[in-house]
Coordinates of C-alpha atoms in Angstrom, one line a residue:
M222 CA 115.8 74.5 116.8
A223 CA 118.4 76.1 114.8
R224 CA 118.0 79.8 115.0
Y225 CA 118.2 82.2 112.0
G226 CA 121.6 83.1 110.9
Q227 CA 123.1 79.5 112.3
K228 CA 125.0 77.3 109.7
E229 CA 122.1 74.6 110.3
C230 CA 119.8 76.9 108.1
L231 CA 115.8 76.5 108.4
T232 CA 113.8 76.2 105.2
G233 CA 110.2 75.7 103.8
T234 CA 107.8 75.9 106.6
N235 CA 110.1 78.2 108.8
G236 CA 109.8 80.8 106.0
F237 CA 112.1 80.6 103.4
N238 CA 111.1 80.4 99.8
R239 CA 110.7 77.6 97.3
H240 CA 114.2 78.2 95.9
S241 CA 115.6 77.1 99.5
Q242 CA 117.3 80.3 100.0
R243 CA 119.0 80.3 103.1
L244 CA 119.9 82.5 106.2
C245 CA 123.2 81.3 107.1
A246 CA 126.1 82.5 109.5
T247 CA 128.2 83.7 106.4
K248 CA 127.5 87.2 107.0
A249 CA 125.4 89.6 109.0
H250 CA 121.9 89.7 107.9
V251 CA 119.1 92.5 107.8
I252 CA 115.9 91.5 107.9
F253 CA 113.2 94.2 106.9
S254 CA 109.7 94.4 106.7
G255 CA 106.3 97.0 106.9
I256 CA 102.9 96.9 107.6
Q257 CA 100.3 99.6 106.4
P258 CA 98.5 101.3 109.3
T259 CA 94.9 100.6 108.4
G260 CA 93.7 100.2 112.1
V261 CA 93.8 97.3 114.5
P262 CA 95.2 94.2 112.5
H263 CA 93.0 91.2 112.0
L264 CA 93.1 87.3 112.4
G265 CA 94.6 87.0 108.7
N266 CA 97.2 89.7 109.7
Y267 CA 98.1 88.0 112.5
L268 CA 98.6 84.7 111.2
G269 CA 99.9 85.8 107.9
A270 CA 102.6 88.2 108.9
L271 CA 102.9 89.2 112.6
Q272 CA 103.5 85.8 114.2
Q273 CA 106.2 85.3 111.9
W274 CA 108.0 88.5 112.6
A275 CA 107.9 87.5 116.2
R276 CA 109.3 84.2 115.1
L277 CA 112.2 85.6 113.3
Q278 CA 113.1 88.1 116.0
N279 CA 112.9 85.0 118.5
E280 CA 115.0 82.7 116.5
A281 CA 117.6 85.3 114.9
L282 CA 121.1 85.5 115.9
P283 CA 122.3 88.3 117.9
S284 CA 124.3 89.5 114.9
T285 CA 120.8 89.5 112.7
Q286 CA 119.6 93.2 112.6
L287 CA 115.4 93.1 112.5
L288 CA 113.5 96.5 111.3
Y289 CA 109.8 96.7 111.0
A290 CA 108.2 99.8 109.7
I291 CA 104.8 101.1 110.0
V292 CA 104.3 102.0 106.2
D293 CA 102.3 105.6 106.6
L294 CA 103.6 107.1 103.7
H295 CA 102.1 104.0 101.8
A296 CA 98.9 104.8 103.3
I297 CA 98.3 107.9 101.9
T298 CA 98.1 106.6 98.3
T299 CA 94.4 106.7 99.3
N300 CA 92.5 109.4 100.9
Q301 CA 92.9 109.5 104.8
D302 CA 91.6 111.4 107.6
A303 CA 94.7 112.9 109.3
D304 CA 93.0 112.1 112.8
Q305 CA 92.0 108.7 111.8
L306 CA 95.6 107.9 110.5
R307 CA 97.2 109.3 113.5
R308 CA 95.0 106.7 115.6
W309 CA 95.7 103.8 113.2
K310 CA 99.5 104.4 113.4
R311 CA 99.5 104.0 117.1
E312 CA 96.9 101.0 117.0
T313 CA 99.4 99.4 114.6
L314 CA 102.4 100.4 117.1
A315 CA 100.4 98.8 119.9
T316 CA 99.5 95.6 117.8
L317 CA 103.4 95.1 116.9
L318 CA 104.5 95.1 120.6
A319 CA 101.5 93.1 121.6
V320 CA 102.6 90.2 119.5
G321 CA 105.6 90.3 120.9
L322 CA 107.9 92.3 118.9
D323 CA 110.7 93.5 121.4
P324 CA 111.9 97.2 120.9
E325 CA 115.2 96.4 122.7
R326 CA 115.9 93.6 119.7
S327 CA 114.0 94.9 116.8
T328 CA 113.8 98.3 115.3
I329 CA 110.3 99.5 115.1
F330 CA 109.7 102.9 113.4
Y331 CA 107.0 105.1 111.4
Q332 CA 108.6 105.4 108.0
S333 CA 107.6 109.0 107.5
A334 CA 110.0 109.8 110.5
V335 CA 112.8 109.0 108.1
P336 CA 113.0 111.2 105.2
E337 CA 115.8 109.1 103.5
H338 CA 113.0 107.0 102.5
T339 CA 111.6 109.4 99.9
E340 CA 115.0 110.7 99.2
L341 CA 116.0 107.4 98.0
M342 CA 112.9 106.8 96.1
W343 CA 113.2 109.9 94.0
I344 CA 116.7 108.8 92.8
L345 CA 115.5 105.3 92.0
S346 CA 112.5 107.0 90.2
C347 CA 114.9 108.6 88.0
T348 CA 115.9 105.3 86.3
A349 CA 112.7 103.2 87.2
S350 CA 111.0 102.0 84.0
V351 CA 107.2 103.1 83.4
G352 CA 106.7 99.9 81.5
Y353 CA 107.9 97.6 84.4
L354 CA 105.6 99.8 86.6
S355 CA 102.5 99.6 84.1
R356 CA 102.9 95.7 84.7
M357 CA 102.4 95.7 88.4
T358 CA 99.4 94.2 89.9
Q359 CA 99.0 96.5 93.3
W360 CA 97.5 99.6 91.5
K361 CA 95.4 97.3 89.2
S362 CA 93.7 95.6 92.4
K363 CA 93.2 98.9 94.0
L364 CA 91.4 100.3 91.0
T365 CA 89.6 96.7 90.1
V366 CA 91.5 96.8 86.8
P367 CA 92.1 93.5 85.1
D368 CA 95.7 92.5 85.2
E369 CA 96.2 92.5 81.4
V370 CA 95.2 96.2 81.1
S371 CA 98.1 98.8 80.9
A372 CA 97.9 102.0 82.5
L373 CA 99.6 103.2 79.0
D374 CA 96.9 102.0 77.1
S375 CA 93.6 102.3 79.1
T376 CA 92.1 105.7 79.1
S377 CA 89.9 104.8 82.1
A378 CA 92.7 103.8 84.2
K379 CA 94.8 106.5 83.2
A380 CA 92.1 108.9 84.3
R381 CA 91.7 107.1 87.9
L382 CA 95.3 106.3 88.6
K383 CA 97.3 108.6 90.7
L384 CA 101.0 109.0 90.6
G385 CA 101.5 108.1 94.2
L386 CA 99.7 104.7 93.7
F387 CA 101.4 103.7 90.4
S388 CA 104.7 104.7 91.8
Y389 CA 104.0 102.5 95.2
P390 CA 106.6 99.8 94.1
V391 CA 109.3 102.5 94.0
L392 CA 108.8 103.6 97.4
Q393 CA 108.3 100.0 98.4
A394 CA 112.2 99.3 96.9
A395 CA 113.5 102.3 98.8
D396 CA 112.1 101.0 102.0
I397 CA 114.1 97.8 101.5
L398 CA 117.3 98.9 99.6
L399 CA 117.9 101.9 102.3
Y400 CA 118.4 99.6 105.1
G401 CA 120.6 97.0 103.0
A402 CA 118.1 94.4 103.9
T403 CA 119.3 90.7 102.7
H404 CA 116.0 89.3 103.5
V405 CA 112.6 90.1 103.3
P406 CA 109.4 88.4 104.7
V407 CA 106.5 88.6 102.2
G408 CA 103.5 86.6 101.3
E409 CA 102.9 85.3 97.6
D410 CA 101.3 88.6 96.6
Q411 CA 104.3 90.6 97.3
V412 CA 106.8 88.6 95.4
Q413 CA 106.5 90.8 92.2
H414 CA 107.5 93.9 94.6
L415 CA 110.6 92.2 95.9
E416 CA 111.4 91.3 92.1
F417 CA 111.2 95.1 91.4
A418 CA 113.4 96.0 94.1
R419 CA 116.1 93.7 92.9
H420 CA 115.5 95.3 89.5
C421 CA 116.1 98.9 91.0
A422 CA 119.3 97.5 93.1
D423 CA 120.7 96.2 89.6
Q424 CA 120.0 99.1 87.5
F425 CA 121.6 101.5 90.2
N426 CA 124.7 99.1 91.1
T427 CA 125.2 98.8 87.0
V428 CA 125.8 102.5 86.9
H429 CA 127.3 103.4 90.3
G430 CA 129.0 100.2 91.4
E431 CA 127.8 97.7 94.5
I432 CA 126.3 100.2 96.6
L433 CA 122.7 98.6 97.2
V434 CA 122.2 95.0 98.5
K435 CA 119.9 92.8 96.4
P436 CA 117.2 91.3 99.0
Q437 CA 116.4 87.6 99.3
T438 CA 112.8 86.7 99.8
V439 CA 111.6 84.9 102.9
L440 CA 108.3 83.4 101.5
S441 CA 105.9 83.3 104.3
S442 CA 103.9 80.0 104.6
A443 CA 100.5 80.2 103.0
R444 CA 98.1 80.9 106.0
R445 CA 95.1 82.3 104.0
V446 CA 92.3 83.3 106.3
M447 CA 89.0 84.1 104.6
S448 CA 85.9 86.2 105.2
L449 CA 83.7 85.0 107.8
K450 CA 80.9 86.3 105.6
E451 CA 82.1 85.7 102.1
P452 CA 84.3 82.7 102.6
H453 CA 85.6 82.8 99.0
L454 CA 87.2 86.1 99.8
K455 CA 90.5 86.8 102.0
M456 CA 89.5 88.4 105.2
S457 CA 90.2 92.0 104.7
K458 CA 89.7 95.2 106.6
S459 CA 88.1 96.8 103.6
H460 CA 85.1 94.6 103.8
Q461 CA 82.1 96.9 104.8
D462 CA 80.5 94.6 107.1
F463 CA 82.9 94.5 110.3
R464 CA 81.5 91.1 111.4
S465 CA 83.5 89.4 108.2
R466 CA 86.7 89.7 110.5
I467 CA 88.1 88.9 113.9
Q468 CA 90.5 91.5 115.1
V469 CA 93.4 90.9 117.7
N470 CA 91.9 92.9 120.4
D471 CA 88.2 91.5 119.9
G472 CA 86.9 90.0 123.4
P473 CA 85.4 86.6 123.7
K474 CA 81.9 88.1 123.3
L475 CA 82.6 89.8 120.0
I476 CA 84.3 86.7 118.6
G477 CA 81.5 84.9 119.7
D478 CA 79.0 86.9 118.2
K479 CA 81.2 87.2 114.7
I480 CA 81.6 83.2 114.7
R481 CA 77.8 82.7 115.5
L482 CA 77.0 84.8 112.4
A483 CA 79.8 83.6 110.2
M484 CA 78.8 82.0 106.9
T485 CA 78.6 77.7 107.3
D486 CA 75.8 75.5 105.9
S487 CA 73.1 73.1 106.6
M488 CA 74.9 69.8 105.9
P489 CA 75.2 67.5 109.0
G490 CA 78.2 67.0 110.9
V491 CA 81.7 68.9 110.3
S492 CA 84.1 68.0 107.6
Y493 CA 86.9 69.8 105.9
E494 CA 85.9 70.1 101.9
P495 CA 87.1 73.7 100.9
D496 CA 85.3 73.3 97.5
H497 CA 82.0 72.5 98.9
R498 CA 81.9 73.8 102.5
P499 CA 83.9 76.9 102.4
G500 CA 82.7 78.6 105.4
V501 CA 82.9 75.3 107.4
S502 CA 86.5 74.8 106.1
N503 CA 87.2 78.2 106.8
L504 CA 86.6 77.9 110.3
L505 CA 88.6 74.5 110.5
A506 CA 91.5 76.0 108.8
I507 CA 91.8 78.8 111.5
M508 CA 91.4 76.4 114.3
S509 CA 94.3 74.6 112.8
Y510 CA 96.6 77.6 112.6
L511 CA 96.1 78.3 116.4
D512 CA 96.2 74.8 117.4
G513 CA 98.8 74.3 120.2
R514 CA 99.1 70.6 119.1
G515 CA 99.7 71.3 115.6
R516 CA 96.7 69.5 114.3
T517 CA 95.4 69.8 110.8
A518 CA 92.1 70.9 109.6
E519 CA 91.6 67.4 108.6
E520 CA 92.0 66.2 112.1
L521 CA 90.2 69.0 113.6
A522 CA 87.3 68.1 111.3
R523 CA 87.1 64.5 112.3
A524 CA 87.4 65.4 116.2
C525 CA 84.6 67.7 115.6
N526 CA 82.3 65.7 113.3
S527 CA 79.9 64.7 115.9
M528 CA 79.0 68.3 116.8
N529 CA 76.2 70.3 115.6
M530 CA 76.9 73.7 114.2
R531 CA 76.2 75.5 117.3
Q532 CA 78.6 73.3 119.3
F533 CA 81.3 73.6 116.6
K534 CA 80.9 77.5 116.3
E535 CA 81.2 77.5 120.3
T536 CA 84.6 75.4 119.8
V537 CA 86.0 77.7 117.3
T538 CA 85.1 80.7 119.4
S539 CA 87.1 79.5 122.6
A540 CA 89.9 78.4 120.2
I541 CA 90.4 82.1 118.8
S542 CA 89.5 84.0 121.9
E543 CA 92.3 81.8 124.1
S544 CA 94.8 82.2 121.4
L545 CA 94.4 85.9 121.2
A546 CA 94.0 86.6 124.9
S547 CA 97.7 87.4 125.7
T548 CA 97.5 89.7 122.7
R549 CA 94.6 91.2 123.6
D550 CA 95.4 91.9 126.9
K551 CA 98.7 93.5 126.3
Y552 CA 97.1 95.5 123.3
N553 CA 94.6 97.2 125.4
R554 CA 97.0 97.8 128.2
L555 CA 99.2 99.6 125.8
M556 CA 96.4 101.7 124.3
N557 CA 95.4 103.0 127.7
K558 CA 95.8 106.6 127.9
D559 CA 98.6 106.2 130.6
E560 CA 100.7 104.2 128.0
T561 CA 100.7 107.3 125.5
H562 CA 104.3 108.4 126.5
Y563 CA 105.7 104.9 126.5
L564 CA 104.4 104.4 122.7
D565 CA 105.6 107.7 122.0
D566 CA 109.1 106.6 123.3
I567 CA 109.4 103.6 121.5
V568 CA 108.8 104.8 118.1
I569 CA 110.9 108.0 118.6
E570 CA 113.9 105.8 119.5
G571 CA 113.0 103.3 116.7
S572 CA 112.7 105.9 114.2
N573 CA 116.2 107.5 115.2
K574 CA 118.0 104.3 115.0
A575 CA 116.6 103.7 111.7
R576 CA 117.6 107.1 110.6
R577 CA 121.1 106.4 111.5
Q578 CA 121.2 103.4 110.0
A579 CA 119.5 104.8 106.5
G580 CA 122.0 107.4 106.8
K581 CA 124.7 105.2 106.1
T582 CA 123.3 103.9 103.0
M583 CA 122.1 107.4 101.8
A584 CA 125.9 108.7 102.5
A585 CA 127.2 106.1 100.1
V586 CA 124.3 106.7 97.5
R587 CA 124.8 110.8 97.5
Q588 CA 128.3 110.5 96.9
V589 CA 128.1 108.2 93.6
V590 CA 125.2 110.2 92.2
G591 CA 127.0 113.5 93.3
L592 CA 124.8 114.9 96.0
E593 CA 127.0 114.5 99.0
H594 CA 127.1 118.6 99.7
M595 CA 123.4 118.0 100.2
G596 CA 123.8 115.2 102.6
R597 CA 126.3 117.4 104.5
A598 CA 124.0 120.1 104.7
L599 CA 121.1 118.0 105.7
E600 CA 123.2 116.3 108.3
R601 CA 123.8 119.8 110.1
I602 CA 120.1 120.5 110.6

């Protein structure tokens, strides 16, 4: 298989977008992505993003830089208990290592440990368009506001909307542009934010010259894992019923209990019909994503067609539990109290490395903006 960065570029299912943007060996590449610390990631996070991060790492050429941030500043756009946030950050860090990210190869760090993120955000905010931000969907989904509603027109939206949530895309743009990211792996729901980051880079570069790199989108292959309890909804940590999701550290018994209670139907046999049998189809899709032989959901449905629902759910349980076994075991080992210093060392080293790289971008930004003396003062502290 060709590796990310080689002339034989990978497209389509290996993470490249529909415009066939390619990661070739014409210049050094920087891959950046981030994850919010909201507790132990669930199966949807694992299949939708984390597996791809590990694959990108393993297939990249040595010249490709990889940075993965635990974006704790983004997490506080909603109220957080301080102790819980600290715990969630460690759980997220342990999960990234458990899925296969190697701190010797990838830079893994806490966003808040690199103050240049917020410095660049402020500079970008000075030219960011409120009108553009009002059209972004992130804050609307958080407030359950219809897409057609503008923050500038809706009295109700303005009353509930906080500045941090509204300006979230500016910080996200700073996250990306700070490291000269050339490629950013995202899902469909984040494409709008990547376009905004490119817009911010364009605006800055138009005034100050070509300082900020415009990132390309690496569109994740669509692996939508739905809720076990309400299969018309995406699997989510925010769902009030913890049985609606499989966490990557769930043990075999807990996985079995959740799958046993997963919504299915009373129809005979097993078939893949998302419109008519959403619960059964979701379980088949999950099995397909985890299947070592690469079988489709339709092929697995035919293989399981003679099973009753109890037998089918036992098969699903085994597939999930076996697939997560290695990740679960490593996660539990890392979260053991004896590994506390190891996790601390990893994130401190990663954060220091990230800050050194961020400093190069900010030195250039400060100079063209006229803030270079402030930069030198900060570097002496």
